[in-house]
Every structure is written in structure tokens, then in C-alpha cells.
Amino acid sequence: MITIIMAEDHQMLIDGVKSFFEYDETVNIIGTVNNGEDLVKLVLLKQPKLVITDIRMPKMDGIEATKIIKTRLPHIRVLALTMFDQPDAIKQMLDAGASGYLLKNSGIKMLSKAIVTVAQGETFFDPNVAFNFMNDYIDTNVTVGKSEKVLLSNREKEILNLIANGKTSKEIAEALFIAKTTVDTHRKNMIRKLDLKNGNELVKYAIDKKYQF
């Protein structure tokens, strides 16, 4: 189990991430905070396996918080989740001790990959920032996220949006004036196209697209 404390001053993002991982048996978000000072206090108290933190936050930024956490508890892994793609910000965060750097617009599926990678002791880079910094981490196991573009039909996008809103296949069929079996076929096709395992993962994917970072 990967225990996580997340620091982010936008509560909507926290709620979206918590919703996505609510039924994930490998990830447990044991605490959330909205500023750097509270992050340090909660991490020292609960000692999670992984910290996810933004850079710009009230009271104390993510860089300073990461420095303190890594000094006091060097075994805890830190993943930066931020909007900042400037080289200076990335370098400061990595120098502070972060083991991963992910941009918020990468989507929650890549966040899931980053969490597992960093928790395993490896380094994870967002593909949009990776190649400027990989050489500095040549002695570590580095994973670069992959931007996967999947083409869904307009009908599939409609159905995906309704799935994200909690609609059943029957309700979707009634809303779109199509047969339930047609909806089920579209679900199966999307699972195949998106390289997902089952319907539960399709629901998670739908929520990801609804709560886009």
C-alpha cells in the first residue's frame, strides 16, 4: 500500500484526485493540506510513503517544505505536481529532494503512473520537462511519462461524458435514444482502444477526463 499525503491549495484538484483513487487498493491518501507549513507538520506526524506537493502554496512553498521533509525524513519520497514548467523551478524542486516532477495538465492516469514509479524508488519526469534534466539523474532509474493520444468517436465521447456523470448503460441509452446493447458495445470498444482492463477502469478514465488538470 502506497500511503500518500497531498499538499495543494486548490481543493477541487484534491477532491478530483481523492475521487479517482477512492477504490484503488494500492493507493491510500491518508491526509491532505492546503499549505506548506501544514504539509510539514502532517508528514512528520503520519510519515507517509509518498508526498505529492504543489510548488506555489500559502505560508510555505513546496520547495522549502520538501527540503525540510527530506532533511528530517529522507526515506519519504516526494512528487511535485505543479503548473510550473520553468527550468529554474524544476531544478530547485529536484535539488530540494523531489524524486518526480509532473505538470497538472498531464492528467490523472499519468499521475497514477508517477506515484507507483516514485514509490518504487525511481525518478519520474513529465514528458514535457524530462529531457532538460535527465542527464543530471543519469545514475538513477528514470522513467519518462508517455503522452498517449487516443482517437474516440464523437458518440464514444458523449457516452464517456455520461459515464463520468454516473449514468448507467440503461440511462445512457435512454438519453441518447439508442439501444442498451449499443452502449455496451461502445463501452467494450473504449476499453479496448484505451488499453484498459475493465469497466471500473473506464469509469476512472471518464472521471479523469471530467476533472482535467
Short mmCIF file of N, CA and C in Angstrom, two decimals, residues 18-158:
data_model
loop_
_atom_site.label_atom_id
_atom_site.label_comp_id
_atom_site.label_asym_id
_atom_site.label_seq_id
_atom_site.Cartn_x
_atom_site.Cartn_y
_atom_site.Cartn_z
N LYS A 18 -8.63 12.47 -4.99
CA LYS A 18 -9.18 11.55 -3.99
C LYS A 18 -10.30 10.69 -4.58
N SER A 19 -11.13 11.29 -5.43
CA SER A 19 -12.20 10.54 -6.06
C SER A 19 -11.66 9.44 -6.95
N PHE A 20 -10.61 9.74 -7.69
CA PHE A 20 -10.04 8.77 -8.61
C PHE A 20 -9.46 7.57 -7.87
N PHE A 21 -8.79 7.82 -6.74
CA PHE A 21 -8.11 6.75 -6.01
C PHE A 21 -8.96 6.14 -4.89
N GLU A 22 -10.23 6.53 -4.81
CA GLU A 22 -11.07 6.09 -3.70
C GLU A 22 -11.15 4.57 -3.58
N TYR A 23 -11.24 3.88 -4.72
CA TYR A 23 -11.38 2.43 -4.69
C TYR A 23 -10.11 1.70 -5.17
N ASP A 24 -9.01 2.42 -5.19
CA ASP A 24 -7.73 1.81 -5.59
C ASP A 24 -7.10 1.14 -4.38
N GLU A 25 -6.88 -0.15 -4.47
CA GLU A 25 -6.37 -0.92 -3.33
C GLU A 25 -4.87 -0.73 -3.11
N THR A 26 -4.18 -0.07 -4.06
CA THR A 26 -2.73 0.10 -3.91
C THR A 26 -2.34 1.49 -3.42
N VAL A 27 -3.30 2.43 -3.43
CA VAL A 27 -3.03 3.81 -3.04
C VAL A 27 -3.98 4.24 -1.94
N ASN A 28 -3.44 4.86 -0.89
CA ASN A 28 -4.26 5.34 0.21
C ASN A 28 -3.84 6.76 0.57
N ILE A 29 -4.70 7.73 0.27
CA ILE A 29 -4.41 9.13 0.61
C ILE A 29 -4.83 9.35 2.05
N ILE A 30 -3.84 9.43 2.94
CA ILE A 30 -4.11 9.47 4.38
C ILE A 30 -4.21 10.88 4.93
N GLY A 31 -4.00 11.89 4.07
CA GLY A 31 -4.12 13.26 4.54
C GLY A 31 -3.94 14.25 3.41
N THR A 32 -4.63 15.39 3.51
CA THR A 32 -4.47 16.47 2.54
C THR A 32 -4.37 17.79 3.29
N VAL A 33 -3.60 18.72 2.73
CA VAL A 33 -3.44 20.05 3.33
C VAL A 33 -3.43 21.08 2.21
N ASN A 34 -3.55 22.36 2.60
CA ASN A 34 -3.62 23.43 1.61
C ASN A 34 -2.45 24.40 1.67
N ASN A 35 -1.43 24.10 2.49
CA ASN A 35 -0.26 24.97 2.55
C ASN A 35 0.96 24.18 3.00
N GLY A 36 2.14 24.77 2.78
CA GLY A 36 3.39 24.07 3.06
C GLY A 36 3.66 23.81 4.53
N GLU A 37 3.29 24.75 5.40
CA GLU A 37 3.52 24.56 6.83
C GLU A 37 2.74 23.36 7.35
N ASP A 38 1.48 23.26 6.98
CA ASP A 38 0.67 22.12 7.42
C ASP A 38 1.16 20.82 6.80
N LEU A 39 1.73 20.90 5.60
CA LEU A 39 2.29 19.70 4.97
C LEU A 39 3.40 19.13 5.83
N VAL A 40 4.35 19.98 6.22
CA VAL A 40 5.47 19.51 7.03
C VAL A 40 4.98 18.90 8.34
N LYS A 41 4.05 19.57 9.00
CA LYS A 41 3.53 19.07 10.28
C LYS A 41 2.86 17.71 10.12
N LEU A 42 2.03 17.57 9.08
CA LEU A 42 1.29 16.32 8.89
C LEU A 42 2.22 15.18 8.47
N VAL A 43 3.22 15.48 7.66
CA VAL A 43 4.17 14.45 7.23
C VAL A 43 4.98 13.94 8.42
N LEU A 44 5.42 14.85 9.27
CA LEU A 44 6.18 14.44 10.46
C LEU A 44 5.32 13.60 11.39
N LEU A 45 4.02 13.89 11.42
CA LEU A 45 3.12 13.14 12.30
C LEU A 45 2.78 11.77 11.74
N LYS A 46 2.41 11.70 10.45
CA LYS A 46 1.90 10.46 9.87
C LYS A 46 2.93 9.65 9.10
N GLN A 47 4.00 10.29 8.65
CA GLN A 47 5.09 9.64 7.92
C GLN A 47 4.59 8.72 6.79
N PRO A 48 4.05 9.31 5.75
CA PRO A 48 3.57 8.52 4.61
C PRO A 48 4.75 7.98 3.79
N LYS A 49 4.44 7.13 2.86
CA LYS A 49 5.47 6.63 1.95
C LYS A 49 5.81 7.68 0.89
N LEU A 50 4.80 8.48 0.52
CA LEU A 50 4.95 9.43 -0.58
C LEU A 50 4.24 10.74 -0.27
N VAL A 51 4.85 11.85 -0.69
CA VAL A 51 4.24 13.17 -0.60
C VAL A 51 4.04 13.71 -2.01
N ILE A 52 2.84 14.20 -2.29
CA ILE A 52 2.56 14.91 -3.53
C ILE A 52 2.37 16.38 -3.17
N THR A 53 3.16 17.26 -3.77
CA THR A 53 3.06 18.67 -3.40
C THR A 53 3.14 19.61 -4.59
N ASP A 54 2.37 20.68 -4.51
CA ASP A 54 2.50 21.78 -5.46
C ASP A 54 3.72 22.60 -5.06
N ILE A 55 4.14 23.51 -5.92
CA ILE A 55 5.25 24.40 -5.58
C ILE A 55 4.74 25.67 -4.91
N ARG A 56 3.86 26.40 -5.59
CA ARG A 56 3.35 27.65 -5.02
C ARG A 56 2.18 27.37 -4.10
N MET A 57 2.38 27.65 -2.81
CA MET A 57 1.34 27.46 -1.80
C MET A 57 1.47 28.54 -0.73
N PRO A 58 0.40 28.80 0.03
CA PRO A 58 0.48 29.77 1.12
C PRO A 58 1.41 29.32 2.24
N LYS A 59 1.90 30.29 2.99
CA LYS A 59 2.69 30.10 4.22
C LYS A 59 4.09 29.54 3.96
N MET A 60 4.19 28.48 3.17
CA MET A 60 5.49 27.89 2.82
C MET A 60 5.34 27.21 1.48
N ASP A 61 6.27 27.45 0.54
CA ASP A 61 6.14 26.82 -0.77
C ASP A 61 6.60 25.37 -0.74
N GLY A 62 6.32 24.66 -1.82
CA GLY A 62 6.64 23.25 -1.88
C GLY A 62 8.12 22.93 -1.88
N ILE A 63 8.92 23.86 -2.38
CA ILE A 63 10.37 23.65 -2.39
C ILE A 63 10.92 23.62 -0.97
N GLU A 64 10.56 24.63 -0.18
CA GLU A 64 11.04 24.71 1.21
C GLU A 64 10.49 23.55 2.03
N ALA A 65 9.23 23.21 1.81
CA ALA A 65 8.64 22.09 2.53
C ALA A 65 9.35 20.78 2.21
N THR A 66 9.69 20.60 0.94
CA THR A 66 10.41 19.39 0.53
C THR A 66 11.78 19.31 1.18
N LYS A 67 12.49 20.44 1.25
CA LYS A 67 13.80 20.46 1.90
C LYS A 67 13.70 19.99 3.35
N ILE A 68 12.72 20.50 4.07
CA ILE A 68 12.56 20.14 5.48
C ILE A 68 12.20 18.67 5.62
N ILE A 69 11.26 18.21 4.81
CA ILE A 69 10.84 16.81 4.88
C ILE A 69 11.99 15.87 4.59
N LYS A 70 12.76 16.17 3.54
CA LYS A 70 13.87 15.28 3.16
C LYS A 70 15.01 15.33 4.17
N THR A 71 15.15 16.45 4.87
CA THR A 71 16.17 16.55 5.91
C THR A 71 15.77 15.75 7.14
N ARG A 72 14.51 15.85 7.51
CA ARG A 72 14.03 15.16 8.71
C ARG A 72 13.72 13.69 8.46
N LEU A 73 13.15 13.41 7.29
CA LEU A 73 12.72 12.04 6.96
C LEU A 73 13.16 11.72 5.53
N PRO A 74 14.44 11.45 5.33
CA PRO A 74 14.98 11.26 3.98
C PRO A 74 14.40 10.08 3.22
N HIS A 75 13.80 9.12 3.92
CA HIS A 75 13.24 7.94 3.25
C HIS A 75 11.91 8.23 2.55
N ILE A 76 11.27 9.34 2.89
CA ILE A 76 9.99 9.66 2.28
C ILE A 76 10.21 10.22 0.88
N ARG A 77 9.46 9.71 -0.07
CA ARG A 77 9.59 10.14 -1.46
C ARG A 77 8.67 11.33 -1.73
N VAL A 78 9.12 12.24 -2.60
CA VAL A 78 8.35 13.44 -2.90
C VAL A 78 8.13 13.56 -4.40
N LEU A 79 6.88 13.80 -4.78
CA LEU A 79 6.50 14.01 -6.17
C LEU A 79 5.90 15.40 -6.32
N ALA A 80 6.48 16.23 -7.17
CA ALA A 80 5.96 17.56 -7.42
C ALA A 80 4.84 17.48 -8.46
N LEU A 81 3.72 18.13 -8.16
CA LEU A 81 2.59 18.22 -9.09
C LEU A 81 2.22 19.69 -9.22
N THR A 82 2.56 20.30 -10.35
CA THR A 82 2.50 21.75 -10.44
C THR A 82 2.21 22.22 -11.86
N MET A 83 1.93 23.53 -11.99
CA MET A 83 1.74 24.13 -13.31
C MET A 83 3.06 24.67 -13.87
N PHE A 84 4.09 24.78 -13.02
CA PHE A 84 5.32 25.44 -13.42
C PHE A 84 6.22 24.53 -14.26
N ASP A 85 6.52 24.97 -15.49
CA ASP A 85 7.43 24.21 -16.33
C ASP A 85 8.74 24.95 -16.57
N GLN A 86 8.98 26.04 -15.80
CA GLN A 86 10.23 26.79 -15.95
C GLN A 86 11.40 25.99 -15.40
N PRO A 87 12.52 25.98 -16.13
CA PRO A 87 13.70 25.21 -15.69
C PRO A 87 14.17 25.52 -14.28
N ASP A 88 14.14 26.80 -13.87
CA ASP A 88 14.59 27.15 -12.53
C ASP A 88 13.74 26.49 -11.45
N ALA A 89 12.42 26.51 -11.65
CA ALA A 89 11.52 25.91 -10.67
C ALA A 89 11.73 24.39 -10.59
N ILE A 90 11.89 23.78 -11.74
CA ILE A 90 12.10 22.32 -11.77
C ILE A 90 13.40 21.95 -11.07
N LYS A 91 14.47 22.68 -11.37
CA LYS A 91 15.77 22.38 -10.78
C LYS A 91 15.74 22.57 -9.26
N GLN A 92 15.10 23.65 -8.81
CA GLN A 92 15.03 23.89 -7.37
C GLN A 92 14.26 22.77 -6.66
N MET A 93 13.20 22.30 -7.28
CA MET A 93 12.41 21.23 -6.66
C MET A 93 13.18 19.92 -6.62
N LEU A 94 13.87 19.61 -7.69
CA LEU A 94 14.66 18.38 -7.72
C LEU A 94 15.84 18.46 -6.77
N ASP A 95 16.49 19.62 -6.71
CA ASP A 95 17.60 19.80 -5.77
C ASP A 95 17.13 19.72 -4.32
N ALA A 96 15.88 20.09 -4.09
CA ALA A 96 15.34 20.02 -2.73
C ALA A 96 15.11 18.58 -2.28
N GLY A 97 15.06 17.67 -3.25
CA GLY A 97 14.92 16.25 -2.91
C GLY A 97 13.76 15.53 -3.55
N ALA A 98 13.01 16.22 -4.42
CA ALA A 98 11.90 15.55 -5.10
C ALA A 98 12.40 14.47 -6.04
N SER A 99 11.65 13.38 -6.13
CA SER A 99 12.03 12.27 -6.99
C SER A 99 11.18 12.21 -8.26
N GLY A 100 10.26 13.15 -8.39
CA GLY A 100 9.42 13.18 -9.58
C GLY A 100 8.87 14.57 -9.81
N TYR A 101 8.59 14.87 -11.07
CA TYR A 101 8.07 16.19 -11.43
C TYR A 101 7.02 16.01 -12.51
N LEU A 102 5.78 16.43 -12.19
CA LEU A 102 4.66 16.21 -13.09
C LEU A 102 3.86 17.50 -13.23
N LEU A 103 3.48 17.83 -14.46
CA LEU A 103 2.65 19.00 -14.71
C LEU A 103 1.18 18.64 -14.54
N LYS A 104 0.39 19.58 -14.03
CA LYS A 104 -1.01 19.30 -13.72
C LYS A 104 -1.84 18.97 -14.96
N ASN A 105 -1.43 19.47 -16.12
CA ASN A 105 -2.22 19.20 -17.32
C ASN A 105 -1.92 17.83 -17.93
N SER A 106 -1.12 17.02 -17.25
CA SER A 106 -0.78 15.70 -17.79
C SER A 106 -1.90 14.69 -17.59
N GLY A 107 -2.82 14.95 -16.69
CA GLY A 107 -3.92 14.03 -16.46
C GLY A 107 -3.65 13.04 -15.35
N ILE A 108 -4.71 12.50 -14.81
CA ILE A 108 -4.59 11.69 -13.60
C ILE A 108 -4.04 10.29 -13.87
N LYS A 109 -4.18 9.81 -15.11
CA LYS A 109 -3.62 8.50 -15.43
C LYS A 109 -2.09 8.53 -15.35
N MET A 110 -1.49 9.63 -15.82
CA MET A 110 -0.05 9.76 -15.71
C MET A 110 0.36 9.97 -14.25
N LEU A 111 -0.49 10.66 -13.48
CA LEU A 111 -0.21 10.82 -12.05
C LEU A 111 -0.15 9.46 -11.37
N SER A 112 -1.06 8.56 -11.73
CA SER A 112 -1.06 7.22 -11.16
C SER A 112 0.24 6.50 -11.46
N LYS A 113 0.72 6.61 -12.70
CA LYS A 113 1.99 6.01 -13.08
C LYS A 113 3.14 6.63 -12.31
N ALA A 114 3.12 7.95 -12.14
CA ALA A 114 4.18 8.64 -11.42
C ALA A 114 4.23 8.20 -9.96
N ILE A 115 3.07 8.04 -9.34
CA ILE A 115 3.02 7.62 -7.94
C ILE A 115 3.68 6.26 -7.75
N VAL A 116 3.32 5.32 -8.60
CA VAL A 116 3.89 3.97 -8.48
C VAL A 116 5.40 3.99 -8.73
N THR A 117 5.82 4.73 -9.75
CA THR A 117 7.24 4.80 -10.11
C THR A 117 8.08 5.39 -8.99
N VAL A 118 7.65 6.54 -8.47
CA VAL A 118 8.40 7.22 -7.41
C VAL A 118 8.39 6.39 -6.13
N ALA A 119 7.26 5.78 -5.80
CA ALA A 119 7.18 4.96 -4.60
C ALA A 119 8.12 3.76 -4.65
N GLN A 120 8.43 3.31 -5.86
CA GLN A 120 9.35 2.17 -6.04
C GLN A 120 10.82 2.58 -5.97
N GLY A 121 11.08 3.86 -5.75
CA GLY A 121 12.45 4.33 -5.62
C GLY A 121 13.06 4.84 -6.90
N GLU A 122 12.24 5.00 -7.94
CA GLU A 122 12.74 5.52 -9.21
C GLU A 122 12.39 7.00 -9.36
N THR A 123 12.89 7.60 -10.42
CA THR A 123 12.63 9.01 -10.72
C THR A 123 11.68 9.11 -11.90
N PHE A 124 10.70 9.99 -11.78
CA PHE A 124 9.69 10.14 -12.83
C PHE A 124 9.67 11.58 -13.33
N PHE A 125 9.71 11.75 -14.66
CA PHE A 125 9.64 13.07 -15.26
C PHE A 125 8.43 13.17 -16.19
N ASP A 126 7.75 14.30 -16.11
CA ASP A 126 6.74 14.64 -17.10
C ASP A 126 7.43 14.71 -18.47
N PRO A 127 6.83 14.18 -19.53
CA PRO A 127 7.49 14.19 -20.84
C PRO A 127 7.78 15.60 -21.36
N ASN A 128 7.04 16.59 -20.87
CA ASN A 128 7.24 17.96 -21.35
C ASN A 128 8.41 18.67 -20.68
N VAL A 129 9.00 18.05 -19.66
CA VAL A 129 10.15 18.67 -18.99
C VAL A 129 11.35 17.75 -18.90
N ALA A 130 11.15 16.49 -19.28
CA ALA A 130 12.12 15.44 -18.99
C ALA A 130 13.52 15.69 -19.54
N PHE A 131 13.62 15.98 -20.81
CA PHE A 131 14.93 15.88 -21.45
C PHE A 131 15.89 17.01 -21.10
N ASN A 132 15.39 18.02 -20.40
CA ASN A 132 16.28 19.06 -19.91
C ASN A 132 16.99 18.66 -18.63
N PHE A 133 16.51 17.58 -17.99
CA PHE A 133 17.01 17.26 -16.66
C PHE A 133 17.45 15.82 -16.47
N MET A 134 17.18 14.96 -17.43
CA MET A 134 17.53 13.55 -17.24
C MET A 134 19.03 13.33 -17.07
N ASN A 135 19.85 14.12 -17.73
CA ASN A 135 21.30 13.92 -17.63
C ASN A 135 21.82 14.14 -16.22
N ASP A 136 21.13 14.97 -15.44
CA ASP A 136 21.53 15.20 -14.06
C ASP A 136 21.21 14.01 -13.17
N TYR A 137 20.39 13.08 -13.68
CA TYR A 137 19.97 11.93 -12.87
C TYR A 137 20.34 10.63 -13.58
N ILE A 138 21.45 10.65 -14.26
CA ILE A 138 21.87 9.53 -15.09
C ILE A 138 22.17 8.28 -14.28
N ASP A 139 22.50 8.45 -12.98
CA ASP A 139 22.83 7.31 -12.14
C ASP A 139 21.61 6.69 -11.48
N THR A 140 20.43 7.22 -11.75
CA THR A 140 19.21 6.67 -11.16
C THR A 140 18.33 6.06 -12.24
N ASN A 141 17.34 5.29 -11.80
CA ASN A 141 16.37 4.74 -12.73
C ASN A 141 15.36 5.83 -13.07
N VAL A 142 15.34 6.24 -14.31
CA VAL A 142 14.49 7.35 -14.72
C VAL A 142 13.37 6.84 -15.62
N THR A 143 12.16 7.23 -15.30
CA THR A 143 11.00 6.92 -16.13
C THR A 143 10.43 8.22 -16.67
N VAL A 144 10.15 8.24 -17.95
CA VAL A 144 9.52 9.41 -18.57
C VAL A 144 8.11 9.04 -18.96
N GLY A 145 7.15 9.85 -18.53
CA GLY A 145 5.76 9.58 -18.88
C GLY A 145 5.54 9.66 -20.37
N LYS A 146 4.55 8.94 -20.85
CA LYS A 146 4.23 8.94 -22.27
C LYS A 146 2.90 9.63 -22.50
N SER A 147 2.88 10.55 -23.43
CA SER A 147 1.63 11.20 -23.81
C SER A 147 0.93 10.34 -24.85
N GLU A 148 -0.18 9.75 -24.43
CA GLU A 148 -0.89 8.84 -25.33
C GLU A 148 -2.14 9.52 -25.87
N LYS A 149 -2.22 9.67 -27.18
CA LYS A 149 -3.39 10.27 -27.81
C LYS A 149 -4.25 9.16 -28.40
N VAL A 150 -5.45 9.05 -27.89
CA VAL A 150 -6.37 8.02 -28.35
C VAL A 150 -7.55 8.69 -29.03
N LEU A 151 -7.89 8.23 -30.24
CA LEU A 151 -8.97 8.82 -31.01
C LEU A 151 -10.29 8.11 -30.69
N LEU A 152 -11.19 8.83 -30.03
CA LEU A 152 -12.52 8.31 -29.76
C LEU A 152 -13.51 8.99 -30.70
N SER A 153 -14.55 8.27 -31.07
CA SER A 153 -15.57 8.86 -31.92
C SER A 153 -16.39 9.86 -31.10
N ASN A 154 -17.14 10.70 -31.80
CA ASN A 154 -17.99 11.67 -31.10
C ASN A 154 -19.01 10.97 -30.21
N ARG A 155 -19.55 9.85 -30.68
CA ARG A 155 -20.51 9.09 -29.89
C ARG A 155 -19.84 8.53 -28.64
N GLU A 156 -18.64 8.01 -28.79
CA GLU A 156 -17.91 7.48 -27.64
C GLU A 156 -17.62 8.57 -26.62
N LYS A 157 -17.30 9.76 -27.10
CA LYS A 157 -17.05 10.89 -26.19
C LYS A 157 -18.32 11.27 -25.44
N GLU A 158 -19.46 11.23 -26.13
CA GLU A 158 -20.75 11.50 -25.48
C GLU A 158 -20.99 10.50 -24.35
#
